């Protein structure tokens, strides 16, 4: 069991430094681990809460008194889940080879460079002066850029797309996400109105009794 976990983590490392080869092994030779990827998504949510609260005051512009850790965590994770579901929906229509677990794996693994950048930012920001903050922002930006590159490379690999088709699929993923959010808001608004109507009718019936 330990050897299997060590092997899975080894391919996580490989996907960071060699995204195309790493994600090919993960997708087509079953070397990846969806549970590890899901864990990384959850860690990302926790890390967003930590960054919000514990980043040094020089770089922290958040209103800590109004902080809601549950909201930050839920929003961070749900955005990632929304992206994964939207990409799966779009690529299913565009004959992509990747399934939902593969997309989640790519997404989770791709977050690692950015998360490393955030960890460095949170720790170091408590010991620097204002003039050094720019260097720290560059470190976080580099992590974000590498994460985006990994995500693009991973999606291209698992879906077996050309670069142009992959770019189109990512664009349509954002469009699909907006549509899903809109439909979700419409659904919950409808449910709220139905509940309000039922409560009003019940109150009126009780009054007449």
PDB file of C-alpha atoms in Angstrom:
ATOM      1  CA  UNK A   1       0.000   0.000   0.000  1.00  0.00           C
ATOM      2  CA  UNK A   2       2.789   2.417   0.933  1.00  0.00           C
ATOM      3  CA  UNK A   3       4.645   1.581  -2.266  1.00  0.00           C
ATOM      4  CA  UNK A   4       1.532   2.291  -4.316  1.00  0.00           C
ATOM      5  CA  UNK A   5       1.030   5.669  -2.623  1.00  0.00           C
ATOM      6  CA  UNK A   6       4.709   6.503  -3.109  1.00  0.00           C
ATOM      7  CA  UNK A   7       4.393   5.630  -6.793  1.00  0.00           C
ATOM      8  CA  UNK A   8       1.283   7.829  -7.180  1.00  0.00           C
ATOM      9  CA  UNK A   9       3.081  10.742  -5.504  1.00  0.00           C
ATOM     10  CA  UNK A  10       6.041  10.131  -7.798  1.00  0.00           C
ATOM     11  CA  UNK A  11       3.815  10.655 -10.831  1.00  0.00           C
ATOM     12  CA  UNK A  12       2.442  13.797  -9.187  1.00  0.00           C
ATOM     13  CA  UNK A  13       6.016  15.099  -9.079  1.00  0.00           C
ATOM     14  CA  UNK A  14       6.574  13.984 -12.680  1.00  0.00           C
ATOM     15  CA  UNK A  15       3.458  15.831 -13.836  1.00  0.00           C
ATOM     16  CA  UNK A  16       4.801  19.044 -12.268  1.00  0.00           C
ATOM     17  CA  UNK A  17       8.168  18.958 -14.018  1.00  0.00           C
ATOM     18  CA  UNK A  18       7.126  17.087 -17.183  1.00  0.00           C
ATOM     19  CA  UNK A  19       3.406  17.882 -17.646  1.00  0.00           C
ATOM     20  CA  UNK A  20       2.862  16.247 -21.037  1.00  0.00           C
ATOM     21  CA  UNK A  21       4.655  13.000 -20.174  1.00  0.00           C
ATOM     22  CA  UNK A  22       3.296  12.932 -16.642  1.00  0.00           C
ATOM     23  CA  UNK A  23      -0.329  13.425 -17.603  1.00  0.00           C
ATOM     24  CA  UNK A  24      -0.007  10.913 -20.447  1.00  0.00           C
ATOM     25  CA  UNK A  25       1.149   8.282 -17.939  1.00  0.00           C
ATOM     26  CA  UNK A  26      -1.587   9.315 -15.522  1.00  0.00           C
ATOM     27  CA  UNK A  27      -4.395   9.169 -18.073  1.00  0.00           C
ATOM     28  CA  UNK A  28      -3.510   6.260 -20.328  1.00  0.00           C
ATOM     29  CA  UNK A  29      -1.472   4.055 -17.999  1.00  0.00           C
ATOM     30  CA  UNK A  30      -3.579   4.686 -14.887  1.00  0.00           C
ATOM     31  CA  UNK A  31      -0.667   6.096 -12.899  1.00  0.00           C
ATOM     32  CA  UNK A  32      -2.608   8.961 -11.358  1.00  0.00           C
ATOM     33  CA  UNK A  33      -4.814   9.008  -8.278  1.00  0.00           C
ATOM     34  CA  UNK A  34      -8.187  10.728  -8.239  1.00  0.00           C
ATOM     35  CA  UNK A  35      -8.414  10.524  -4.405  1.00  0.00           C
ATOM     36  CA  UNK A  36      -5.079  12.383  -4.129  1.00  0.00           C
ATOM     37  CA  UNK A  37      -6.388  14.981  -6.581  1.00  0.00           C
ATOM     38  CA  UNK A  38      -9.602  15.416  -4.559  1.00  0.00           C
ATOM     39  CA  UNK A  39      -7.492  15.809  -1.415  1.00  0.00           C
ATOM     40  CA  UNK A  40      -5.471  18.510  -3.177  1.00  0.00           C
ATOM     41  CA  UNK A  41      -8.704  20.348  -4.071  1.00  0.00           C
ATOM     42  CA  UNK A  42      -9.688  20.303  -0.395  1.00  0.00           C
ATOM     43  CA  UNK A  43      -6.221  21.419   0.668  1.00  0.00           C
ATOM     44  CA  UNK A  44      -6.532  24.276  -1.809  1.00  0.00           C
ATOM     45  CA  UNK A  45      -9.734  25.382  -0.095  1.00  0.00           C
ATOM     46  CA  UNK A  46      -8.083  25.274   3.334  1.00  0.00           C
ATOM     47  CA  UNK A  47      -5.066  27.140   1.984  1.00  0.00           C
ATOM     48  CA  UNK A  48      -7.317  29.923   0.692  1.00  0.00           C
ATOM     49  CA  UNK A  49      -8.609  30.409   4.242  1.00  0.00           C
ATOM     50  CA  UNK A  50      -5.065  30.423   5.637  1.00  0.00           C
ATOM     51  CA  UNK A  51      -3.889  32.910   3.008  1.00  0.00           C
ATOM     52  CA  UNK A  52      -6.846  35.169   3.738  1.00  0.00           C
ATOM     53  CA  UNK A  53      -6.116  35.292   7.461  1.00  0.00           C
ATOM     54  CA  UNK A  54      -2.408  34.695   8.007  1.00  0.00           C
ATOM     55  CA  UNK A  55      -0.724  36.592   5.162  1.00  0.00           C
ATOM     56  CA  UNK A  56       1.521  39.280   6.689  1.00  0.00           C
ATOM     57  CA  UNK A  57      -0.112  42.654   7.270  1.00  0.00           C
ATOM     58  CA  UNK A  58       2.128  44.288   4.637  1.00  0.00           C
ATOM     59  CA  UNK A  59       0.452  42.233   1.882  1.00  0.00           C
ATOM     60  CA  UNK A  60      -2.897  41.540   3.523  1.00  0.00           C
ATOM     61  CA  UNK A  61      -5.719  43.880   2.514  1.00  0.00           C
ATOM     62  CA  UNK A  62      -8.531  41.588   3.670  1.00  0.00           C
ATOM     63  CA  UNK A  63     -11.028  42.606   6.337  1.00  0.00           C
ATOM     64  CA  UNK A  64     -10.298  39.896   8.905  1.00  0.00           C
ATOM     65  CA  UNK A  65     -13.229  40.927  11.119  1.00  0.00           C
ATOM     66  CA  UNK A  66     -15.645  40.026   8.320  1.00  0.00           C
ATOM     67  CA  UNK A  67     -13.877  36.785   7.376  1.00  0.00           C
ATOM     68  CA  UNK A  68     -16.025  33.690   6.925  1.00  0.00           C
ATOM     69  CA  UNK A  69     -13.793  30.627   6.624  1.00  0.00           C
ATOM     70  CA  UNK A  70     -16.646  28.294   5.623  1.00  0.00           C
ATOM     71  CA  UNK A  71     -17.689  30.623   2.797  1.00  0.00           C
ATOM     72  CA  UNK A  72     -14.109  31.019   1.529  1.00  0.00           C
ATOM     73  CA  UNK A  73     -13.501  27.262   1.616  1.00  0.00           C
ATOM     74  CA  UNK A  74     -16.814  26.363  -0.018  1.00  0.00           C
ATOM     75  CA  UNK A  75     -16.470  28.998  -2.733  1.00  0.00           C
ATOM     76  CA  UNK A  76     -12.889  27.956  -3.563  1.00  0.00           C
ATOM     77  CA  UNK A  77     -13.728  24.262  -3.858  1.00  0.00           C
ATOM     78  CA  UNK A  78     -17.053  24.769  -5.655  1.00  0.00           C
ATOM     79  CA  UNK A  79     -15.389  26.933  -8.318  1.00  0.00           C
ATOM     80  CA  UNK A  80     -12.961  24.077  -9.042  1.00  0.00           C
ATOM     81  CA  UNK A  81     -15.766  21.505  -9.089  1.00  0.00           C
ATOM     82  CA  UNK A  82     -17.754  23.761 -11.426  1.00  0.00           C
ATOM     83  CA  UNK A  83     -14.774  23.985 -13.786  1.00  0.00           C
ATOM     84  CA  UNK A  84     -14.314  20.197 -13.791  1.00  0.00           C
ATOM     85  CA  UNK A  85     -18.006  19.492 -14.449  1.00  0.00           C
ATOM     86  CA  UNK A  86     -18.216  22.198 -17.130  1.00  0.00           C
ATOM     87  CA  UNK A  87     -15.119  20.890 -18.901  1.00  0.00           C
ATOM     88  CA  UNK A  88     -16.447  17.330 -18.791  1.00  0.00           C
ATOM     89  CA  UNK A  89     -19.780  18.495 -20.229  1.00  0.00           C
ATOM     90  CA  UNK A  90     -18.134  20.425 -23.065  1.00  0.00           C
ATOM     91  CA  UNK A  91     -15.524  17.809 -23.959  1.00  0.00           C
ATOM     92  CA  UNK A  92     -18.149  15.054 -23.989  1.00  0.00           C
ATOM     93  CA  UNK A  93     -19.883  16.978 -26.778  1.00  0.00           C
ATOM     94  CA  UNK A  94     -16.529  17.605 -28.509  1.00  0.00           C
ATOM     95  CA  UNK A  95     -15.479  13.932 -28.415  1.00  0.00           C
ATOM     96  CA  UNK A  96     -12.809  14.399 -25.761  1.00  0.00           C
ATOM     97  CA  UNK A  97     -11.140  11.238 -24.450  1.00  0.00           C
ATOM     98  CA  UNK A  98     -10.923  12.341 -20.827  1.00  0.00           C
ATOM     99  CA  UNK A  99     -13.580  11.358 -18.293  1.00  0.00           C
ATOM    100  CA  UNK A 100     -14.557  13.294 -15.151  1.00  0.00           C
ATOM    101  CA  UNK A 101     -12.080  11.523 -12.797  1.00  0.00           C
ATOM    102  CA  UNK A 102      -9.246  12.275 -15.248  1.00  0.00           C
ATOM    103  CA  UNK A 103     -10.261  15.944 -15.418  1.00  0.00           C
ATOM    104  CA  UNK A 104     -10.377  16.158 -11.604  1.00  0.00           C
ATOM    105  CA  UNK A 105      -6.938  14.534 -11.445  1.00  0.00           C
ATOM    106  CA  UNK A 106      -5.477  17.043 -13.890  1.00  0.00           C
ATOM    107  CA  UNK A 107      -7.093  19.931 -12.027  1.00  0.00           C
ATOM    108  CA  UNK A 108      -5.920  18.769  -8.606  1.00  0.00           C
ATOM    109  CA  UNK A 109      -2.356  18.084  -9.725  1.00  0.00           C
ATOM    110  CA  UNK A 110      -2.168  21.392 -11.583  1.00  0.00           C
ATOM    111  CA  UNK A 111      -2.882  23.345  -8.403  1.00  0.00           C
ATOM    112  CA  UNK A 112       0.337  22.230  -6.700  1.00  0.00           C
ATOM    113  CA  UNK A 113       2.751  24.916  -8.044  1.00  0.00           C
ATOM    114  CA  UNK A 114       0.326  27.697  -7.166  1.00  0.00           C
ATOM    115  CA  UNK A 115      -0.248  26.241  -3.702  1.00  0.00           C
ATOM    116  CA  UNK A 116       3.505  26.128  -3.100  1.00  0.00           C
ATOM    117  CA  UNK A 117       3.651  29.788  -4.086  1.00  0.00           C
ATOM    118  CA  UNK A 118       0.861  30.642  -1.646  1.00  0.00           C
ATOM    119  CA  UNK A 119       2.540  28.727   1.190  1.00  0.00           C
ATOM    120  CA  UNK A 120       5.771  30.658   0.579  1.00  0.00           C
ATOM    121  CA  UNK A 121       3.815  33.917   0.462  1.00  0.00           C
ATOM    122  CA  UNK A 122       1.987  33.293   3.745  1.00  0.00           C
ATOM    123  CA  UNK A 123       5.157  32.296   5.586  1.00  0.00           C
ATOM    124  CA  UNK A 124       7.605  34.840   4.193  1.00  0.00           C
ATOM    125  CA  UNK A 125       5.165  37.782   4.175  1.00  0.00           C
ATOM    126  CA  UNK A 126       5.346  37.874   7.955  1.00  0.00           C
ATOM    127  CA  UNK A 127       9.094  38.627   7.870  1.00  0.00           C
ATOM    128  CA  UNK A 128       9.565  41.060   4.987  1.00  0.00           C
ATOM    129  CA  UNK A 129       9.452  44.799   4.470  1.00  0.00           C
ATOM    130  CA  UNK A 130       7.258  46.580   1.932  1.00  0.00           C
ATOM    131  CA  UNK A 131      10.021  46.874  -0.683  1.00  0.00           C
ATOM    132  CA  UNK A 132      10.406  43.081  -0.771  1.00  0.00           C
ATOM    133  CA  UNK A 133       6.711  42.368  -1.325  1.00  0.00           C
ATOM    134  CA  UNK A 134       7.123  42.654  -5.111  1.00  0.00           C
ATOM    135  CA  UNK A 135       9.557  39.729  -5.136  1.00  0.00           C
ATOM    136  CA  UNK A 136       7.065  37.611  -3.238  1.00  0.00           C
ATOM    137  CA  UNK A 137       4.292  38.538  -5.667  1.00  0.00           C
ATOM    138  CA  UNK A 138       6.551  37.414  -8.534  1.00  0.00           C
ATOM    139  CA  UNK A 139       7.003  34.023  -6.831  1.00  0.00           C
ATOM    140  CA  UNK A 140       3.237  33.561  -6.468  1.00  0.00           C
ATOM    141  CA  UNK A 141       2.676  34.705 -10.075  1.00  0.00           C
ATOM    142  CA  UNK A 142       5.226  32.188 -11.364  1.00  0.00           C
ATOM    143  CA  UNK A 143       3.450  29.427  -9.448  1.00  0.00           C
ATOM    144  CA  UNK A 144       0.119  30.522 -10.929  1.00  0.00           C
ATOM    145  CA  UNK A 145       1.531  30.632 -14.463  1.00  0.00           C
ATOM    146  CA  UNK A 146       3.005  27.147 -14.095  1.00  0.00           C
ATOM    147  CA  UNK A 147      -0.293  25.824 -12.717  1.00  0.00           C
ATOM    148  CA  UNK A 148      -2.164  27.266 -15.710  1.00  0.00           C
ATOM    149  CA  UNK A 149       0.390  25.733 -18.078  1.00  0.00           C
ATOM    150  CA  UNK A 150      -0.004  22.366 -16.345  1.00  0.00           C
ATOM    151  CA  UNK A 151      -3.790  22.590 -16.592  1.00  0.00           C
ATOM    152  CA  UNK A 152      -3.711  23.430 -20.302  1.00  0.00           C
ATOM    153  CA  UNK A 153      -1.143  20.695 -21.001  1.00  0.00           C
ATOM    154  CA  UNK A 154      -3.070  18.175 -18.926  1.00  0.00           C
ATOM    155  CA  UNK A 155      -6.421  18.845 -20.592  1.00  0.00           C
ATOM    156  CA  UNK A 156      -4.803  18.756 -24.019  1.00  0.00           C
ATOM    157  CA  UNK A 157      -3.215  15.401 -23.210  1.00  0.00           C
ATOM    158  CA  UNK A 158      -6.151  13.592 -21.630  1.00  0.00           C
ATOM    159  CA  UNK A 159      -8.636  14.730 -24.272  1.00  0.00           C
ATOM    160  CA  UNK A 160      -6.196  14.116 -27.151  1.00  0.00           C
ATOM    161  CA  UNK A 161      -6.923  17.541 -28.629  1.00  0.00           C
ATOM    162  CA  UNK A 162      -4.889  19.859 -30.797  1.00  0.00           C
ATOM    163  CA  UNK A 163      -3.846  23.116 -29.146  1.00  0.00           C
ATOM    164  CA  UNK A 164      -6.539  25.071 -31.025  1.00  0.00           C
ATOM    165  CA  UNK A 165      -9.324  22.666 -30.119  1.00  0.00           C
ATOM    166  CA  UNK A 166      -8.140  22.577 -26.510  1.00  0.00           C
ATOM    167  CA  UNK A 167      -8.216  26.391 -26.330  1.00  0.00           C
ATOM    168  CA  UNK A 168     -11.740  26.383 -27.759  1.00  0.00           C
ATOM    169  CA  UNK A 169     -12.820  23.720 -25.258  1.00  0.00           C
ATOM    170  CA  UNK A 170     -11.439  25.762 -22.336  1.00  0.00           C
ATOM    171  CA  UNK A 171     -13.255  28.859 -23.578  1.00  0.00           C
ATOM    172  CA  UNK A 172     -16.503  26.884 -23.905  1.00  0.00           C
ATOM    173  CA  UNK A 173     -15.863  25.496 -20.416  1.00  0.00           C
ATOM    174  CA  UNK A 174     -16.123  29.010 -18.982  1.00  0.00           C
ATOM    175  CA  UNK A 175     -19.259  29.633 -21.051  1.00  0.00           C
ATOM    176  CA  UNK A 176     -20.785  26.385 -19.769  1.00  0.00           C
ATOM    177  CA  UNK A 177     -19.854  27.332 -16.194  1.00  0.00           C
ATOM    178  CA  UNK A 178     -21.691  30.647 -16.548  1.00  0.00           C
ATOM    179  CA  UNK A 179     -24.750  28.835 -17.934  1.00  0.00           C
ATOM    180  CA  UNK A 180     -24.674  26.293 -15.081  1.00  0.00           C
ATOM    181  CA  UNK A 181     -24.435  29.073 -12.488  1.00  0.00           C
ATOM    182  CA  UNK A 182     -27.315  30.940 -14.149  1.00  0.00           C
ATOM    183  CA  UNK A 183     -29.507  27.818 -14.250  1.00  0.00           C
ATOM    184  CA  UNK A 184     -28.576  27.044 -10.648  1.00  0.00           C
ATOM    185  CA  UNK A 185     -29.528  30.537  -9.491  1.00  0.00           C
ATOM    186  CA  UNK A 186     -32.771  30.307 -11.470  1.00  0.00           C
ATOM    187  CA  UNK A 187     -33.565  26.932  -9.906  1.00  0.00           C
ATOM    188  CA  UNK A 188     -32.926  28.072  -6.341  1.00  0.00           C
ATOM    189  CA  UNK A 189     -34.895  31.280  -6.944  1.00  0.00           C
ATOM    190  CA  UNK A 190     -37.813  29.192  -8.202  1.00  0.00           C
ATOM    191  CA  UNK A 191     -37.584  26.884  -5.177  1.00  0.00           C
ATOM    192  CA  UNK A 192     -37.497  29.904  -2.856  1.00  0.00           C
ATOM    193  CA  UNK A 193     -40.604  31.362  -4.509  1.00  0.00           C
ATOM    194  CA  UNK A 194     -42.410  28.014  -4.285  1.00  0.00           C
ATOM    195  CA  UNK A 195     -41.570  27.674  -0.593  1.00  0.00           C
ATOM    196  CA  UNK A 196     -42.683  31.268   0.019  1.00  0.00           C
ATOM    197  CA  UNK A 197     -45.956  30.590  -1.817  1.00  0.00           C
ATOM    198  CA  UNK A 198     -46.627  27.396   0.157  1.00  0.00           C
ATOM    199  CA  UNK A 199     -45.891  29.166   3.442  1.00  0.00           C
ATOM    200  CA  UNK A 200     -48.210  32.044   2.493  1.00  0.00           C
ATOM    201  CA  UNK A 201     -51.028  29.629   1.584  1.00  0.00           C
ATOM    202  CA  UNK A 202     -50.515  27.694   4.813  1.00  0.00           C
ATOM    203  CA  UNK A 203     -50.591  30.882   6.887  1.00  0.00           C
ATOM    204  CA  UNK A 204     -53.776  32.024   5.122  1.00  0.00           C
ATOM    205  CA  UNK A 205     -55.450  28.652   5.761  1.00  0.00           C
ATOM    206  CA  UNK A 206     -54.473  28.778   9.442  1.00  0.00           C
ATOM    207  CA  UNK A 207     -55.927  32.300   9.740  1.00  0.00           C
ATOM    208  CA  UNK A 208     -59.252  31.207   8.232  1.00  0.00           C
ATOM    209  CA  UNK A 209     -59.491  28.215  10.499  1.00  0.00           C
TER     210      UNK A 209
END
